[in-house]
mmCIF file of C-alpha atoms in Angstrom:
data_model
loop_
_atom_site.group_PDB
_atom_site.id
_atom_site.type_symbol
_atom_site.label_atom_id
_atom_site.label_comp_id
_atom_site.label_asym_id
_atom_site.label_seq_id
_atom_site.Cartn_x
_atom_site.Cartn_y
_atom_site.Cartn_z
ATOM 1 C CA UNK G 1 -42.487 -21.764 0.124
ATOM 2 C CA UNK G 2 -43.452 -20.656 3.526
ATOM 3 C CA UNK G 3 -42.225 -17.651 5.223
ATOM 4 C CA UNK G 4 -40.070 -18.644 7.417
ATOM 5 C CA UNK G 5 -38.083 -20.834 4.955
ATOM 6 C CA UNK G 6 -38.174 -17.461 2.592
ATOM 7 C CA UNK G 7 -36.978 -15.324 5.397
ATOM 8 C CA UNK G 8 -34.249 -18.604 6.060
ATOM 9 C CA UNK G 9 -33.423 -18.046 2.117
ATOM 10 C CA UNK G 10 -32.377 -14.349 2.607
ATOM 11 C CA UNK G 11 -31.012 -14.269 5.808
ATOM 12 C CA UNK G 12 -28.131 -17.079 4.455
ATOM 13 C CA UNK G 13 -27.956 -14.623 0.937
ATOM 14 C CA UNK G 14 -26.880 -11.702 2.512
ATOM 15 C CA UNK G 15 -24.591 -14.241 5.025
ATOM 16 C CA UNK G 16 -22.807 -14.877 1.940
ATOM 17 C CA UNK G 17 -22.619 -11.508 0.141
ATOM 18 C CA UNK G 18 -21.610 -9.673 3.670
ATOM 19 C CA UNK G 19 -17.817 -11.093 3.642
ATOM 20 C CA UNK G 20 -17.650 -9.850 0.196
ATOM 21 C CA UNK G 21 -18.352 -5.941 0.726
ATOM 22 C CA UNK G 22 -16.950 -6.197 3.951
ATOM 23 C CA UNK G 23 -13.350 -6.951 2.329
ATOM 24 C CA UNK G 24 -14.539 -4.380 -0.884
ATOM 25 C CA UNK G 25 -14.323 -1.656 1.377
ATOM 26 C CA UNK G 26 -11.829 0.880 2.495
ATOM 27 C CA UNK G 27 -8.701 1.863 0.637
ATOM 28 C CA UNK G 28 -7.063 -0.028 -2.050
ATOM 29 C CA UNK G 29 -4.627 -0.242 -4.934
ATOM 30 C CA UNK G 30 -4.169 -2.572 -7.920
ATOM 31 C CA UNK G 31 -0.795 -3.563 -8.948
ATOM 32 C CA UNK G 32 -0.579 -5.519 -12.286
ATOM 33 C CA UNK G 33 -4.075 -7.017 -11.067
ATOM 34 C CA UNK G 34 -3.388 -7.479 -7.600
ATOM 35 C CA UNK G 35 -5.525 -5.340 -4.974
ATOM 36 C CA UNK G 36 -3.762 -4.521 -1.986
ATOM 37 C CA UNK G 37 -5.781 -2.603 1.081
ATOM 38 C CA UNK G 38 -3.656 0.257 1.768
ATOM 39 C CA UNK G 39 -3.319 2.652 4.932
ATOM 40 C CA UNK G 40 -3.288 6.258 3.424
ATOM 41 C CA UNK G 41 -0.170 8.193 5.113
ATOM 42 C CA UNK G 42 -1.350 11.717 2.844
ATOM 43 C CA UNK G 43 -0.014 14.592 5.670
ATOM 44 C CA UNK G 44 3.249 14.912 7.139
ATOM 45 C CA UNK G 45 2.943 13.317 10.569
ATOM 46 C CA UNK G 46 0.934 10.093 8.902
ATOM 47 C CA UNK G 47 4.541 9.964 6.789
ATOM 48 C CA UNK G 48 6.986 10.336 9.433
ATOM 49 C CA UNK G 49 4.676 7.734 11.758
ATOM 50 C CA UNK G 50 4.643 5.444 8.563
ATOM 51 C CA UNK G 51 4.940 2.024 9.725
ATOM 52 C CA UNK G 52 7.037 2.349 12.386
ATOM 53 C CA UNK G 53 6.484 -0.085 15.165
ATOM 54 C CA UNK G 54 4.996 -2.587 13.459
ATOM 55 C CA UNK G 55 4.858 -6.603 14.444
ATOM 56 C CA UNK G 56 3.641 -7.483 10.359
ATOM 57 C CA UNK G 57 1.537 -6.240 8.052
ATOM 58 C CA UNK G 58 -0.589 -8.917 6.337
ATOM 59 C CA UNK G 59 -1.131 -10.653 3.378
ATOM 60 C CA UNK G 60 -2.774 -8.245 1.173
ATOM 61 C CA UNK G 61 -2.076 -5.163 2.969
ATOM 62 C CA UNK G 62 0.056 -1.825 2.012
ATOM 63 C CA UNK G 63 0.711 1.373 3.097
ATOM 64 C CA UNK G 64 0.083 4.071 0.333
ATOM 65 C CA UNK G 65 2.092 7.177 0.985
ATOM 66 C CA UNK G 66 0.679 10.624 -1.053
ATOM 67 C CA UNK G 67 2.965 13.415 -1.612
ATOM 68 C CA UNK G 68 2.053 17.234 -2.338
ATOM 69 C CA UNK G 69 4.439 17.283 -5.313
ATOM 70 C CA UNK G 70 6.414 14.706 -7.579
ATOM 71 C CA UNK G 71 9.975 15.013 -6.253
ATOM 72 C CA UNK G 72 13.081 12.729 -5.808
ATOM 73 C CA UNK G 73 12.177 10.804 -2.380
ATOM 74 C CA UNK G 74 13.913 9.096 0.239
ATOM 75 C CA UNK G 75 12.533 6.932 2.673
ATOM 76 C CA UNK G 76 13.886 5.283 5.540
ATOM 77 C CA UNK G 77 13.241 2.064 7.916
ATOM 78 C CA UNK G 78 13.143 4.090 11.384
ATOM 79 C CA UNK G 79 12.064 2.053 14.119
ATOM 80 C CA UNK G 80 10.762 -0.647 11.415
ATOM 81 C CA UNK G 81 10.273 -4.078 12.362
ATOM 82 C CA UNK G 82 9.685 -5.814 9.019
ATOM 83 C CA UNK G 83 11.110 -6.235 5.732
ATOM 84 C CA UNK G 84 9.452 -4.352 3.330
ATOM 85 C CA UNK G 85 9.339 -3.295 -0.848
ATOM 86 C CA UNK G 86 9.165 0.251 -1.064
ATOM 87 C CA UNK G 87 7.948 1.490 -4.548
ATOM 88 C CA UNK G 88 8.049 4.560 -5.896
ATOM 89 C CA UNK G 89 5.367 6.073 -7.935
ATOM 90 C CA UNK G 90 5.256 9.530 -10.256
ATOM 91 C CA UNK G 91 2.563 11.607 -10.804
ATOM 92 C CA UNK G 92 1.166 9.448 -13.774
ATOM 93 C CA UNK G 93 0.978 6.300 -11.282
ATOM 94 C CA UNK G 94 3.913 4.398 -13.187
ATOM 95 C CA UNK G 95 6.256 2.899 -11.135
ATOM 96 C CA UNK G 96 9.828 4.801 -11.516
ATOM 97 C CA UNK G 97 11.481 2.979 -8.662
ATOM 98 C CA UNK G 98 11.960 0.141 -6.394
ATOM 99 C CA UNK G 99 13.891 -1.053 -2.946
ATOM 100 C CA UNK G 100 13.174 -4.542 -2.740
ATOM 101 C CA UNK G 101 13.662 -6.377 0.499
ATOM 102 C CA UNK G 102 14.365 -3.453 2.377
ATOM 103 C CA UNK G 103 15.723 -5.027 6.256
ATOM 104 C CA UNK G 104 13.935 -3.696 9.009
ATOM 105 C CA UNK G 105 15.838 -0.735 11.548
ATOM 106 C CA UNK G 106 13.950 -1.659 14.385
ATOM 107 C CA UNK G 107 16.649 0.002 17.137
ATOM 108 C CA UNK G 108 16.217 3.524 15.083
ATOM 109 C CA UNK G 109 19.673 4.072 15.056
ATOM 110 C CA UNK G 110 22.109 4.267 11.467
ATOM 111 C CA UNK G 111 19.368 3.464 9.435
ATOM 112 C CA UNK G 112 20.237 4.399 5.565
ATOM 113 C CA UNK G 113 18.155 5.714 3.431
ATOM 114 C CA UNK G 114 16.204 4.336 0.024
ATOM 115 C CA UNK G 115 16.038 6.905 -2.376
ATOM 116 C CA UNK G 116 13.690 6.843 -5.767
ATOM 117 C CA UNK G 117 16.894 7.847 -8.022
ATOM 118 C CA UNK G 118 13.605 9.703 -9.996
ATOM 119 C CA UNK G 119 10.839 12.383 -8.921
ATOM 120 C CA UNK G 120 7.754 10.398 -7.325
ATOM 121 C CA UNK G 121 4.164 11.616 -5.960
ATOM 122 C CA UNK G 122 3.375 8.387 -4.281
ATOM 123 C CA UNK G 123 5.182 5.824 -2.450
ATOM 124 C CA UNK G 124 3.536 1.772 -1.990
ATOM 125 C CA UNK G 125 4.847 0.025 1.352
ATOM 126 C CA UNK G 126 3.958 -3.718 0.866
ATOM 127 C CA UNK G 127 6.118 -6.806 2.493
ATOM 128 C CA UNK G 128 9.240 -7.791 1.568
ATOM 129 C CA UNK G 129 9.363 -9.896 -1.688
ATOM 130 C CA UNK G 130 6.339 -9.068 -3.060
ATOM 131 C CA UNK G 131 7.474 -6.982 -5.504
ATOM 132 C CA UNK G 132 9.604 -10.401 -6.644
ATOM 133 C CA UNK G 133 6.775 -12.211 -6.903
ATOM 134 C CA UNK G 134 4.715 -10.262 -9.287
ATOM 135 C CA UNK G 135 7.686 -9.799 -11.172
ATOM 136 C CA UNK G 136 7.612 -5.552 -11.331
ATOM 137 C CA UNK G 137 9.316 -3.710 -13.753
ATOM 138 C CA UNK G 138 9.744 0.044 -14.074
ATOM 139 C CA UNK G 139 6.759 1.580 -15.597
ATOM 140 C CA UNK G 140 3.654 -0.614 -14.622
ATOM 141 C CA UNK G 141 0.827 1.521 -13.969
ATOM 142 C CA UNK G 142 -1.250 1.343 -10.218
ATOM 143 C CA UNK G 143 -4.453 1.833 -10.070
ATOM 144 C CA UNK G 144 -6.138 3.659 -6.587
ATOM 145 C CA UNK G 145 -9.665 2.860 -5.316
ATOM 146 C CA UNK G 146 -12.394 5.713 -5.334
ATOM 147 C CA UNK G 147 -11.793 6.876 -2.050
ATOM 148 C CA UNK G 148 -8.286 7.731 -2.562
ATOM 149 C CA UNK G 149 -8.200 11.532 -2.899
ATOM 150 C CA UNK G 150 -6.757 12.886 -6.877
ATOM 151 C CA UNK G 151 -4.416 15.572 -6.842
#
């Protein structure tokens, strides 16, 4: 084999492994074997900013929310222009509560609230219905990348 064609051979190798890492990296979370890249809202102004504004969020994409302490929360659809699940972790990562389909409150104004109903550390934003579709119940266990900081 002559150079070139060896130097053809690797170039198209790492061509084909690049996509791969490229989507590998950055935040994520696995949901009864689904991986979801997540945003990381983990201080007080990345919570109240939230998704607020947004067109859509994409097929495979969440927001991961990380709380101080495991309390009962409420979350709300300020300025929100999509549909979304919001799920409601404790401190042992099993889900203990779930808004499905939650409309959008895109004007701001007399948006209601979606409390847990039980104490939770972390809170999973994904699109509307997904939660449906993988069929969650109460008590399935998510799983956070490496990079995601443990209290």
């Amino acid at each position: 084999m002559r150079f070139t064609d060896t130097l053809a051979a690797v170039v198209l190798a790492f061509g084909l492994l690049l996509p791969g890492c490229a989507s590998g990296s950055g935040s994520w979370v696995e949901l009864k074997g689904e991986r979801f890249a997540v945003e990381i809202a983990d201080d007080d102004q990345e919570r109240a900013q939230g998704l607020m504004f947004r067109e859509h969020l994409g097929d495979g994409r969440g927001m991961l929310f990380i709380h101080e302490r495991e309390e009962p929360r409420s979350y709300w659809m300020k300025n929100t222009r999509i549909p979304l699940d919001i799920l409601y972790f404790d401190g042992e990562r099993r889900l203990v509560a779930q808004q499905r389909e939650v409309p959008p409150c895109p004007d701001g104004t007399a948006c209601p609230s979606y409390p847990s109903r039980a104490p939770a550390r972390y809170v999973l934003e994904l699109d509307a219905g997904e939660a449906l579709r993988m069929e969650l119940r109460n008590g399935e266990r998510i799983t956070f990348g490496p990079d995601i900081a443990r209290p």
